[in-house]
Structures are given as structure tokens and as C-alpha cells.
XYZ file of C-alpha atoms in Angstrom:
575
model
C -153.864 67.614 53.610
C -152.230 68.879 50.462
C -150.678 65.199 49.668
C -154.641 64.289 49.964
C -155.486 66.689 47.548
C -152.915 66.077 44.690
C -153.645 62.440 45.351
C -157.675 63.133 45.253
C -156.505 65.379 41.878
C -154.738 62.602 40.095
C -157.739 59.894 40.953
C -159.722 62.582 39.295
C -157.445 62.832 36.202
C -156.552 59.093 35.844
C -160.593 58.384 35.645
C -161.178 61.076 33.584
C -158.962 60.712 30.943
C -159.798 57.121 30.497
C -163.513 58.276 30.162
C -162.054 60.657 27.403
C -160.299 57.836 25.492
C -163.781 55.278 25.971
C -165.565 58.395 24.688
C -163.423 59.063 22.446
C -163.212 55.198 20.819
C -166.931 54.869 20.913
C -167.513 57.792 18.952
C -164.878 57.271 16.144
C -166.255 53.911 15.898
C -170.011 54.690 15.314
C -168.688 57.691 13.108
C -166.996 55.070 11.357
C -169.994 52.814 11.235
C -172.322 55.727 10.203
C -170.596 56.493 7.115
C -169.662 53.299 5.787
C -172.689 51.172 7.013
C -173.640 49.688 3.765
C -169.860 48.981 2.361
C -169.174 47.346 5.528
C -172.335 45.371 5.074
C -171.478 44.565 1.331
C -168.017 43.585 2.392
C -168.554 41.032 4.809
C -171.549 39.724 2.465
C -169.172 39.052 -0.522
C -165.451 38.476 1.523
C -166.084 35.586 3.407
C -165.940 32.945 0.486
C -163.748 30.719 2.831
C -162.045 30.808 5.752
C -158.879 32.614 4.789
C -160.832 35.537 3.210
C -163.234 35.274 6.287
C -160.525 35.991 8.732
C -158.807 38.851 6.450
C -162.215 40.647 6.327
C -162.493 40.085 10.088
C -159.087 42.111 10.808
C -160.259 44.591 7.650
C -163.264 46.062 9.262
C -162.248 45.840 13.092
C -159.154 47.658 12.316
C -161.665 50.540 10.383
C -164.318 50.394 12.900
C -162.298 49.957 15.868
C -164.418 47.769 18.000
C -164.366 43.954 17.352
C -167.930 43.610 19.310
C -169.410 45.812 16.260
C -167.442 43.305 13.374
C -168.988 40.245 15.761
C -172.467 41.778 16.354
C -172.368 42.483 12.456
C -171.276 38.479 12.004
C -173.885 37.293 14.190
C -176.686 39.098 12.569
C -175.657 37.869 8.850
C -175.435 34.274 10.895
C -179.496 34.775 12.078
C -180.116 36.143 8.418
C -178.771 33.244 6.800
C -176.019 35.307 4.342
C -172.905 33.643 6.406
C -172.584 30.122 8.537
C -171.320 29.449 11.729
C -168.051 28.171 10.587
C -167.583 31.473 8.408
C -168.391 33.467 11.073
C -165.763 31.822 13.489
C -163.081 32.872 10.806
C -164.345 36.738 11.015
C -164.564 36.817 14.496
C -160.710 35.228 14.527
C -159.876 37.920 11.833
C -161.642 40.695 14.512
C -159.246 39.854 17.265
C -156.465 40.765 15.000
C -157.578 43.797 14.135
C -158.847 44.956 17.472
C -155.115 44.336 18.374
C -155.059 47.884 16.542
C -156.061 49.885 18.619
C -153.079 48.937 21.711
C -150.588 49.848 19.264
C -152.763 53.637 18.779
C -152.509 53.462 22.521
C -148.664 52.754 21.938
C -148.291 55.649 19.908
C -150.066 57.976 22.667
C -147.608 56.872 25.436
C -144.262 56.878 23.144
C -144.712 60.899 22.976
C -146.984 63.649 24.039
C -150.098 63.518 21.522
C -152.116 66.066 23.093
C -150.251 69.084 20.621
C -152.282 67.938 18.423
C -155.820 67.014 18.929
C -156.222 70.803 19.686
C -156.691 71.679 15.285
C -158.613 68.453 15.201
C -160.948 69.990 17.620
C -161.225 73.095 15.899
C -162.039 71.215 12.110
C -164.411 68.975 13.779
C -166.274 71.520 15.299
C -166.842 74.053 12.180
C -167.810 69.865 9.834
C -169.999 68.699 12.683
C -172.206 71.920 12.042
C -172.481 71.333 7.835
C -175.051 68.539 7.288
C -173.019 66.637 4.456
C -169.848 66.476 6.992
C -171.252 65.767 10.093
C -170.456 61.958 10.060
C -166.931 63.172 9.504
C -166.772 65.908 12.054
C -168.266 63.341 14.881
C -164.991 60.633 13.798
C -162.412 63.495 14.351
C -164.218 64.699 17.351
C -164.134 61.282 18.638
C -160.230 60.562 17.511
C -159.199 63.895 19.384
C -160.837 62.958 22.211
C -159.100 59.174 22.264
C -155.789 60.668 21.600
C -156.567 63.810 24.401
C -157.395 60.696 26.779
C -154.448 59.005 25.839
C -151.738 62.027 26.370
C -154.048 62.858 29.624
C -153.007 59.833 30.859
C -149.661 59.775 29.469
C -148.801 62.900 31.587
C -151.175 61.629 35.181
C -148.283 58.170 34.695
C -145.610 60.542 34.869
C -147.078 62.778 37.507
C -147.798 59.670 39.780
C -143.783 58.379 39.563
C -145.365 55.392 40.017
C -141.294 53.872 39.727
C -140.496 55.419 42.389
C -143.356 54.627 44.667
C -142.199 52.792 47.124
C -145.679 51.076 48.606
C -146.107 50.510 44.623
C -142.788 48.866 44.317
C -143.236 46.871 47.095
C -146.929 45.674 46.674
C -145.449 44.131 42.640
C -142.279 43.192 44.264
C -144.125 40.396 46.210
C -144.963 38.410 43.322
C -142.363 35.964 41.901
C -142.041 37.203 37.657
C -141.010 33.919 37.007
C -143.853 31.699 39.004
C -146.480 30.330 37.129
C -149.046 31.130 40.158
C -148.113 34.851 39.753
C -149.119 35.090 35.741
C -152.357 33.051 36.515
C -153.406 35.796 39.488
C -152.642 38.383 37.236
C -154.269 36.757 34.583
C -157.587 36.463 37.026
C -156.970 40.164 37.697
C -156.983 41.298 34.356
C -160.524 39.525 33.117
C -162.250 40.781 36.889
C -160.991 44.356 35.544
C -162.148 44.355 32.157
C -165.621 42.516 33.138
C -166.099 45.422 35.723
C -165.167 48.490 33.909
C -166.811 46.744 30.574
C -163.497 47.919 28.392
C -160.362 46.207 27.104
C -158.979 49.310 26.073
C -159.377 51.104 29.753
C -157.668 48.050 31.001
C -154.914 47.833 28.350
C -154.440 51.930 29.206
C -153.827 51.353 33.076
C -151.463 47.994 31.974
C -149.357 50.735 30.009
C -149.441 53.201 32.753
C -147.866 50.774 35.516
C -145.364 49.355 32.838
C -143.969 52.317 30.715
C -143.651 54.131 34.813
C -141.310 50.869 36.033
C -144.052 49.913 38.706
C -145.453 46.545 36.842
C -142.983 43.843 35.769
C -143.450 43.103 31.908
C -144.549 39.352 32.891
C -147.151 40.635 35.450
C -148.395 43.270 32.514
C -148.617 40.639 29.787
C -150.535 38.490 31.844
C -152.949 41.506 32.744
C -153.647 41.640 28.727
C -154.452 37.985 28.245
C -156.795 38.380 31.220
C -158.368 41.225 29.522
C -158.756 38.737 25.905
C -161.024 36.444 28.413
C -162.754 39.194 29.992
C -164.258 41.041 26.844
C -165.279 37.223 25.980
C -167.096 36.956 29.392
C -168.956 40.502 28.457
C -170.399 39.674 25.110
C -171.338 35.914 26.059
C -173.007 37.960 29.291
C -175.289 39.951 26.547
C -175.689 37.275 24.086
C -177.790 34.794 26.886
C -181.036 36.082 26.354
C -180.343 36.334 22.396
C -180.738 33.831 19.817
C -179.445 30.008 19.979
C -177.135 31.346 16.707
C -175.555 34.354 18.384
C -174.886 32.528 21.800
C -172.449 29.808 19.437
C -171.149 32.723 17.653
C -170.159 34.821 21.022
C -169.104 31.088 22.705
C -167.164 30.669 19.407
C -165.447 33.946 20.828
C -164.956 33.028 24.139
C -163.391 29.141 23.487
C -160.525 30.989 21.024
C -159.562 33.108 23.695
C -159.430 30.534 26.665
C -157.437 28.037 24.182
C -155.046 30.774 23.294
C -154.047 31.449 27.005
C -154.076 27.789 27.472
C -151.576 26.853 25.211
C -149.626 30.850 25.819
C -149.397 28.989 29.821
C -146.726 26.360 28.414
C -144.184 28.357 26.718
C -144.989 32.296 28.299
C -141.842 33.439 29.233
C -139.857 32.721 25.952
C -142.651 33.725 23.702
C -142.579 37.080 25.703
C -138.783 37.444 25.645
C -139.192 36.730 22.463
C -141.091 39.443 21.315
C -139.050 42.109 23.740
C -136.000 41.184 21.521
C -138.609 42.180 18.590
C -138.848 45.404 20.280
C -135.222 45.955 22.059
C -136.409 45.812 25.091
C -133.887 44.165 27.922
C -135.795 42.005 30.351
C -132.330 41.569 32.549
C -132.385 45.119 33.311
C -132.866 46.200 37.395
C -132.981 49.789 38.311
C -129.750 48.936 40.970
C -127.252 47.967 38.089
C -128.301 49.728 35.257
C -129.047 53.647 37.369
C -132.382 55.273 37.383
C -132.274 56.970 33.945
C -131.495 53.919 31.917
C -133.850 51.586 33.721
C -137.091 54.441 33.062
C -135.925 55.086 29.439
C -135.601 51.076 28.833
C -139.545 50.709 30.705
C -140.417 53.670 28.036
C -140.758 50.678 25.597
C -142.749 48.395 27.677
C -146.353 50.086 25.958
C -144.514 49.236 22.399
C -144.025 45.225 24.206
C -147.297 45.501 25.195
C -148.762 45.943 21.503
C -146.908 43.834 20.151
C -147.670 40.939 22.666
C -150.940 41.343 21.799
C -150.471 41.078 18.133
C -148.158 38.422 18.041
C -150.281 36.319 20.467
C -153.658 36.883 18.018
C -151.724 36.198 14.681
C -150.187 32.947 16.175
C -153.504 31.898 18.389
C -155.266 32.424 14.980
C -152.791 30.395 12.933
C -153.071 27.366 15.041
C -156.600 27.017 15.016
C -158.473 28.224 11.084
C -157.176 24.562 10.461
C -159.733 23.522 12.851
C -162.669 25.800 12.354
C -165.369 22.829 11.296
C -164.137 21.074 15.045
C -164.132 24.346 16.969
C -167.757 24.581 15.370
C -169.238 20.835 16.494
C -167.649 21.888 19.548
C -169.994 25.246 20.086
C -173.049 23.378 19.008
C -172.477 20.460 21.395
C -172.388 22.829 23.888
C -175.186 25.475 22.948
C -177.680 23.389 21.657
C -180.938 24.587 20.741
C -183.954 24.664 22.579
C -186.664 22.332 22.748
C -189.880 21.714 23.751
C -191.032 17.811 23.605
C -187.724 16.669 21.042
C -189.194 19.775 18.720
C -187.144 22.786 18.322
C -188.801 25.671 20.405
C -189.474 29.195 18.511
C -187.043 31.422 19.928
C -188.540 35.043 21.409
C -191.728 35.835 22.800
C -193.552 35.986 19.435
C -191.316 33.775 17.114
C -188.867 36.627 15.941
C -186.214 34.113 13.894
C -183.689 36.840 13.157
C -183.955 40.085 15.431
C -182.015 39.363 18.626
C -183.025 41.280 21.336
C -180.075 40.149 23.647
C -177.395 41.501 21.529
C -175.527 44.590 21.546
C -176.487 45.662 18.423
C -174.476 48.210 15.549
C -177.265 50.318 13.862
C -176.405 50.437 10.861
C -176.339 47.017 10.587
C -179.318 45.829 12.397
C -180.978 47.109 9.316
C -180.308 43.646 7.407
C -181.678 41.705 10.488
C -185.284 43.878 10.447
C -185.437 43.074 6.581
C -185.322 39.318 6.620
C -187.732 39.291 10.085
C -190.214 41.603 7.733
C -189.986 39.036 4.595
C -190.718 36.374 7.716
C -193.547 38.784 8.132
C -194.844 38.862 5.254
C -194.417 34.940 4.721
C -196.601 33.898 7.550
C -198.843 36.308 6.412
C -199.347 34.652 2.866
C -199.605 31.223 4.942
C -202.872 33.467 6.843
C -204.404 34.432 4.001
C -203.899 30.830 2.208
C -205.809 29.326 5.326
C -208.957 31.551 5.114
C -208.950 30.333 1.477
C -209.075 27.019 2.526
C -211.584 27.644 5.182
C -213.965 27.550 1.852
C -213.930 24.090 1.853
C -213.769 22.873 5.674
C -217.118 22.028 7.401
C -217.825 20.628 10.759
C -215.257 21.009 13.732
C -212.230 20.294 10.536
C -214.013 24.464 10.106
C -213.623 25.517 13.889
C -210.156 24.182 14.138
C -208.808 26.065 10.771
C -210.495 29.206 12.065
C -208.932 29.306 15.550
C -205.509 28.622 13.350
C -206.382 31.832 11.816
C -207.287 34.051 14.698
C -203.927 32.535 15.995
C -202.414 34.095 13.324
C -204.103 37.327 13.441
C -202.616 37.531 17.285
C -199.095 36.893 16.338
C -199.504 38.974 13.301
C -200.348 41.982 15.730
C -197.753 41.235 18.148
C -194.990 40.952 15.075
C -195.766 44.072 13.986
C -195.222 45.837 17.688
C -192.293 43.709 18.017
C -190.667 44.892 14.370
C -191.825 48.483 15.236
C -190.008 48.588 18.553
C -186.680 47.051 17.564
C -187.075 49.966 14.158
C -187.819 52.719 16.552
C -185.036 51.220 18.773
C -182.552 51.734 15.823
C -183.881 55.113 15.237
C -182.321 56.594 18.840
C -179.410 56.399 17.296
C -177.130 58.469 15.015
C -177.758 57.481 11.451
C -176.848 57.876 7.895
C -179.620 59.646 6.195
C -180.213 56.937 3.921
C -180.714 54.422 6.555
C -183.139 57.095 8.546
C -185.059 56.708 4.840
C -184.671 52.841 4.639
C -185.979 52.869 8.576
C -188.914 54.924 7.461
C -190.087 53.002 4.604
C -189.355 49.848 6.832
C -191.985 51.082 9.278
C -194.402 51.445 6.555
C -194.075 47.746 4.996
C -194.621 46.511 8.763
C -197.383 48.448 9.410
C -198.741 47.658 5.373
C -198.349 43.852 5.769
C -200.148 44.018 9.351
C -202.836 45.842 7.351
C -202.650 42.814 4.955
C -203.177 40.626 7.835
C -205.908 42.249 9.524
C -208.125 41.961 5.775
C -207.221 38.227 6.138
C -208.959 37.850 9.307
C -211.708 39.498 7.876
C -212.352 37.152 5.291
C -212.175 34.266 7.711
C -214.712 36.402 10.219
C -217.050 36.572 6.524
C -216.551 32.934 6.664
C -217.379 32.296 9.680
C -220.730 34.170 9.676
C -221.352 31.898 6.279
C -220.387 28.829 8.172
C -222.922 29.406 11.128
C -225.503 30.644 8.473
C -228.567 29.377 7.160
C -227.900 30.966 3.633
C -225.130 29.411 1.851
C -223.047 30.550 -1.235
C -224.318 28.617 -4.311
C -221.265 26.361 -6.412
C -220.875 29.711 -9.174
C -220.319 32.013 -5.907
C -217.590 29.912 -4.505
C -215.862 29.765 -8.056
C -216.020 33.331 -8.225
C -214.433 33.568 -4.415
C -212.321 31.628 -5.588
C -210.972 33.253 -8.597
C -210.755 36.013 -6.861
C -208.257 34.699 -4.105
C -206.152 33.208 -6.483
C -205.514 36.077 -8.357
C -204.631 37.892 -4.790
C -202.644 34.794 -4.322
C -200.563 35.528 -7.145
C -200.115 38.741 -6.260
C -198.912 37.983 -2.554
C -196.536 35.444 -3.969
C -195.010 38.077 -6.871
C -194.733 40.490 -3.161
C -192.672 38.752 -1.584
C -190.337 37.723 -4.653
C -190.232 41.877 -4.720
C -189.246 41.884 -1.336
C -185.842 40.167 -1.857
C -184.630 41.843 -4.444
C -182.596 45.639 -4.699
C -184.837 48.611 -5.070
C -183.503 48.737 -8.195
C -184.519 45.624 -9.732
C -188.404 46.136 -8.908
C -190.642 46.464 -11.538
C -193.639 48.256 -10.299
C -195.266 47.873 -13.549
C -195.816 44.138 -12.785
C -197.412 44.751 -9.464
C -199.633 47.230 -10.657
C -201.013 45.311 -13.152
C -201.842 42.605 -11.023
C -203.337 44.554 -8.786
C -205.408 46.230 -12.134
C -206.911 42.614 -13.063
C -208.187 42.455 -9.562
C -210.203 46.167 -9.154
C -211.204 44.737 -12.892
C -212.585 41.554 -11.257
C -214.002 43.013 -8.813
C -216.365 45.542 -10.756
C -216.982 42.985 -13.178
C -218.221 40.587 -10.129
C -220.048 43.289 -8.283
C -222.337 44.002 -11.680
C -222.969 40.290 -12.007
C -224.047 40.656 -8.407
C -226.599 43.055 -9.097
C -227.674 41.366 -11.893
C -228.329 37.834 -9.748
C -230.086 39.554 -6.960
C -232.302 41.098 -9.091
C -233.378 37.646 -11.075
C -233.404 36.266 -7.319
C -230.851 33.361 -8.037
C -229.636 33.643 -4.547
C -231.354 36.528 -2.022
C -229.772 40.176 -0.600
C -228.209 38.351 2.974
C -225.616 35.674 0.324
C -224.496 38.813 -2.003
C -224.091 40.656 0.923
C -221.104 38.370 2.387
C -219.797 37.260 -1.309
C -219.264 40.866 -2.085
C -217.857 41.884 1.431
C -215.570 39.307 0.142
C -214.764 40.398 -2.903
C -213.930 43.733 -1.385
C -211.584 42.003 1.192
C -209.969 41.002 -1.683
C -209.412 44.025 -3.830
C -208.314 46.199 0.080
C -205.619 43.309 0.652
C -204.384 43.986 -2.970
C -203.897 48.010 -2.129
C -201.978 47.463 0.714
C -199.808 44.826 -1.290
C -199.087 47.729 -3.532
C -198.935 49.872 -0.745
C -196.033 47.457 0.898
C -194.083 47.080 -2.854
C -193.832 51.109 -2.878
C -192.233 51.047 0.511
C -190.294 48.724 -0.503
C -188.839 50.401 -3.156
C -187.952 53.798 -1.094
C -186.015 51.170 1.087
């Protein structure tokens, strides 16, 4: 009963601490994220010039951020948003497997000595900056590295407690494989993806590798082959979350996947010298057996199996990566041979249920980054929305059924205009749950507005084309100087939709307001100047009440569509 219990008590410990060191990653990482969102944003904008720089940028921020699915999510999104290609994004995500290598030497560090002395000040810091509003970001990224490193010396000390070297049913279970068979490093290989797909973490895998090795229980050939299972596993996860996403992000997480598979693939032909290879790096002796060498030497000798470990991993990314950014434009008419985009009838197919082009639904997605992604999908918003408003103009000079098909164009519009803006909103708010910079929660506000502004925008084009339509089906018609007038009118609006979105590309800091305003001043001109001519028609009865009636519900269309314009530039520039 008491053997039940200590054995029930280390279970308890063992998956505890590794939910302390997952914790403790995660939170580090979106600490990380949170206060260096926009440089991280800036630097894989401007770094990725070729394919050298591309991968050096790659191991840059996954070694800050600590999570290679944030640098790839990050990559993917400037992919949709047209800042990086494909083939530049193949080099970063090479670059993040580098740098995720990181983290197994931190993990190193946590098993070559007892850590845990020390998270107990970082706790105590943390705790008094998480509570002061300019330090919280900071105060959440040591909470989250005491954690890791309390995870890591928690399991440091449940290893030792489980004498897993001296367990005999241990020992004998690892003692039936053959180190030197080829069948044994692809079962453990198999093993080691199964176990990261399930527990959806290299690092927990990479954690219970350096448990069984550092203790004497796991052979270093059996462990090594555990970590190149767990490079195909994390592959499997993020291809698993990029199906339902864009055509863009499933090459970029294939991209992944295919430099993983062809790095164990070529590891399979020369795996036992490259590994004794890198344990004479170390000074680790793969000769030595418990029976020659004595107990003591053959447990302090497995002490430096978690250091073989890390650098395995390292080596094996550095040289997988050096073989193959020679071949990035091939690896890249590889992935789009076999993702190919959809179709419908030889014609690409819009991608997402109401033609989103750059928000990705599918993806796992880093907050502060997603911000990018929402921007270009808005100035898609606001494009279309032009392309609305530029069909009810023409609408002035269709007649006939050429009329009723232009018009059911635009109430098409006017449905997919309502349904982007939902769309937009939800993926905002969806960004919002999470923990954010306070200049992002601004830029997110001011976001929301320009979505819900531009809807606005669309919403006073359908009007027009509703005026239109009630002219169409009318027996009163607009005489020739009305329809020049109309027409004046929506050019000038025209103009001022066109200088709106130029605005919307460029930095908040490079927007003149002045210019917008002024456009928008020549219309309310226009329109007071065209609503006393009115008057002054009606009354000498060149056209009756019913035509100025319409023209001037159109006119006022008009000058509404160019308030919310300014109302979208002012958002805008809070952004």
C-alpha cells in the first residue's frame, strides 16, 4: 500500500511539474511577445532581404520568444499579407528550428544542477512588477521563467527520486531493444512523434527524454531517436491546425513538416557516427556499461546525457538547415505541387466563408501579431467597398435588365459587406481575450471603429442604388442637368474614397488630415450649393417635388458617405 502511494505521489509530481514548465514556457513567451510585439513585427518585415538573413532572423526571434509556432504563425501571416514570399518564409521557419533548439539546452541547464534555489526571489520580484501597470509585461515573463525553471528542478529531483537506473522492470523493458538496430531507432522514432502529437509539446517530450537518460534507464541512441520523433511530431500539430486555414499557411506549415521528415531521412544513413560524434563534443563515453565501469561512474557519465541531448538537437538543425537553404526555390515548387489551391470550374475559389484573403481562421494565432493580418483584410474592406459605391454610380447609366443585373451586383455587395464586418469584428474581439500591450488594446479599438465606419460607408452605398432603383421603376425621371449634378457629386466622393484608402496604408504619422478634411469641405459645399439650386428649380417647376425629392436624397447620400470617410481616416490615425 505505501509503495502504491509513493508511486501514485511521483505520477503526481512527474505530471505536475511538466505542467509547471508548459506553464511556465507559454507565459514567458507571450510576455515576451507582449512587450516586443511591434519590434518583432518590424524585424521580420525588414530582415528577410534573402535567404541567409531570413534564416538568421528565424533563429533571432524564436530564441527571444521561445516558441517557433509563434516565429511561424508570425511568417505565415506576413505570407497572407503579402510583406514576405513563400520562399522567404521557408528560410525563417528553417532559422526557427534553430532557435527553438534553445530552449533543450535551458532544459540542459535545469537537469545539470538544482535550479529551484533560485526561482524563489524571481517569484517574489515578479509578484510586487506584476501589480505596477508599466511592469506588468515584465513581471508576467519572470513569473513565467520561474515557473519553467521550478518545473524543470521539480522534475530534476522526481528523476532522481524514481532511480529509474536502478529499476529493474525499467532496465529490462530498454534492454530489449538492440542500440545498434536500425528497427529500434525507427520505433523509437514512431514513439517520440505519437508522444509529442498527444501531449501537444516538444518540450514535455524532450523533459521526459532527459529524465530516462540523465537516470541511466534510456540508452543515448533510443533517446536521440525519441527527439527526432518529437521534430516530426510538432510538424504533424501545426499542419493539423493549419487545414482549415488559408491555401498560403497550409504550404508554409507543409514547408515545416517536409524539412523535418528530410532531416531524419538523411540523419537514418549515418545516425550512429553523427551521434558519437557529438558525445565526443560533449565527453560523453558511449562504451561505458554500469558492470565494468561501477555504479558511481556509469550515473555521473549518464549526468551528461541532457547536455548530448541539446546538443543533438542543435547540431542536427544547423546541419539539416545547411544542406537544404541551397534548395529553398525547389523545396518551394515542391509545397505548391502538393498544396495547390482551390478551385471551382479551373477558377481559383475565394478562400473562407465570406472571402477573408488574409485572416486565417485555422491558425494558431500570436496576438500581437494578428494585428498586421486584420489591417490588410480592413484595406480589402474598404477596397471592395469603393468597387460598391463605383457600381451604384454606374447604375446611372444602365437601363433595361443591363439595370437589374448591376443592382443585384450591388445588394450582393451590401451582403458580403455586412458579413465582412461581423467576420473582422469577431477575429478583433478574438484578439482582445488576450493579454495585450496597451498600445495594441488602442490600435484594436480604433480597428473596430474603421470596420464598423467603412460598413457604415457601405450601407450609404446601397442606399443610393435603392434611390436608383425607385428612379429606375419610376415614371419621373432626372432631367440631363440633374444627372450632371449626381454626377459631380459622386466623383468628388470618388476622390475622396480613393485619397482613403491611400491614407489607409500609410503610418499614423504620415496622414495629413488636412487633405481629407478639405475634401470632405468641397462636398458639404456642393451639397448646400445643390440643395439651393434645388429650391430654386422646384419653384420655377423645371422638374416637379417627387424628382428633387430622390436627387437630393442623393445628394445627401453623398455628403453622409463623406462623414464616415472622415470618420474611418480619424480611426485610422489613433491606430
Amino acid at each position: 500500500m505505501d509503495n502504491t502511494n509513493d508511486y501514485l505521489m511521483i505520477a503526481f509530481r512527474l505530471l505536475g511539474s511538466l505542467a509547471l514548465l508548459i506553464f511556465g514556457m507559454k507565459t514567458m513567451s507571450d510576455a515576451l511577445q507582449k512587450m516586443a510585439g511591434t519590434q518583432l513585427r518590424n524585424i521580420l518585415r525588414r530582415m528577410t532581404t534573402n535567404r541567409f538573413t531570413g534564416m538568421l532572423t528565424g533563429v533571432a526571434v524564436t530564441s527571444a520568444v521561445q516558441s517557433s509556432t509563434a516565429t511561424t504563425v508570425m511568417t505565415v501571416s506576413f505570407v497572407n499579407a503579402g510583406l514576405l514570399t513563400l520562399a522567404q518564409a521557408i528560410s525563417v521557419i528553417m532559422g526557427a528550428n534553430i532557435g527553438t533548439t534553445l530552449t533543450a539546452w535551458i532544459m540542459s541547464a535545469g537537469f545539470s544542477f538544482n535550479i529551484t534555489d533560485f526561482v524563489w526571489p524571481a517569484f517574489i520580484v515578479a509578484m510586487f512588477l506584476v501589480y505596477r501597470k508599466r511592469h506588468e509585461s515584465f513581471g508576467d515573463f519572470l513569473f513565467g521563467i520561474a515557473f519553467m525553471f521550478l518545473g524543470l528542478g521539480t522534475l530534476r529531483q522526481t528523476g532522481i527520486d524514481m532511480q529509474l537506473g536502478e529499476n529493474e522492470a525499467v532496465l529490462s523493458f530498454f534492454s530489449q531493444f538492440d542500440p545498434q538496430s536500425f528497427s529500434t531507432t525507427i520505433i523509437f522514432l514512431l514513439i517520440g512523434g505519437v508522444l509529442t502529437m498527444c501531449v501537444q509539446s516538444s518540450a514535455a517530450v524532450m523533459a521526459i527524454t532527459m529524465i530516462l537518460c540523465s537516470s541511466g534507464a534510456l540508452p543515448i541512441y533510443q533517446g536521440i531517436a525519441l527527439v527526432m520523433g518529437e521534430n516530426i511530431g510538432t510538424t504533424v500539430t501545426s499542419n493539423l491546425a493549419a487545414m482549415t486555414a488559408s491555401t498560403q499557411a497550409r504550404r508554409a506549415a507543409f514547408a515545416h513538416m517536409f524539412f523535418n521528415i528530410f532531416g531524419v531521412f538523411w540523419m537514418m544513413f549515418c545516425f550512429h557516427p553523427f551521434v558519437d560524434m557529438v558525445c565526443g563534443f560533449v565527453g560523453y563515453d558511449v562504451t561505458m556499461t554500469k558492470e565494468v565501469a561501477g555504479q558511481a561512474a556509469f550515473l555521473e557519465n549518464a549526468s551528461k546525457l541532457s547536455v548530448v541531448l541539446a546538443a543533438f538537437h542543435t547540431c542536427f538543425n544547423i546541419s539539416n538547415t545547411a544542406i537544404l537553404i541551397g534548395f529553398i526555390p525547389q523545396i518551394e515548387r515542391i509545397v505548391c505541387k502538393v498544396i495547390k489551391k482551390k478551385t471551382i470550374d479551373g477558377a481559383e475559389a475565394d478562400e473562407g466563408p465570406v472571402r477573408l484573403k488574409y485572416i486565417d481562421s485555422g491558425v494558431i494565432r500570436t496576438p500581437e501579431i494578428s494585428i498586421i493580418q486584420a489591417q490588410k483584410e480592413i484595406s480589402l474592406f474598404a477596397e471592395r467597398i469603393q468597387r460598391m459605391f463605383r457600381m451604384s454610380l454606374e447604375l446611372m447609366e444602365k437601363e433595361g435588365d443591363d439595370f437589374v443585373k448591376l443592382y443585384s451586383r450591388v445588394e450582393k455587395y451590401e451582403g458580403i459587406s455586412d458579413r465582412m464586418e461581423i467576420e473582422i469584428a469577431q477575429y478583433l474581439e478574438s484578439i482582445g481575450n488576450s493579454h495585450l500591450s496597451d498600445e495594441t488594446k488602442a490600435t484594436l479599438r480604433s480597428m473596430m471603429r474603421e470596420v464598423s465606419e467603412i460598413e457604415s460607408i457601405g450601407d450609404a452605398c446601397y442606399n443610393i442604388a435603392r434611390i436608383l432603383n425607385r428612379h429606375n421603376t419610376s415614371t419621373a425621371q432626372f432631367t440631363h442637368e440633374l444627372e450632371t449634378r449626381i454626377n459631380a457629386m459622386m466623383q468628388l466622393v470618388d476622390a475622396s474614397l480613393t485619397q482613403m484608402r491611400e491614407i489607409m496604408t500609410m503610418p499614423s504619422a504620415d496622414i495629413d488630415m488636412e487633405r481629407i478634411m478639405t475634401a470632405e469641405q468641397n462636398i458639404n459645399n456642393l451639397r448646400n450649393e445643390l440643395r439651393e439650386q434645388n429650391i430654386a428649380d422646384i419653384n420655377d417647376h423645371k422638374y416637379d417635388y417627387a424628382v428633387g425629392t430622390m436627387y437630393m436624397d442623393m445628394i445627401n447620400e453623398c455628403e453622409k458617405l463623406a462623414d464616415y470617410i472622415v470618420n474611418v481616416v480619424e480611426a485610422r490615425m489613433q491606430a
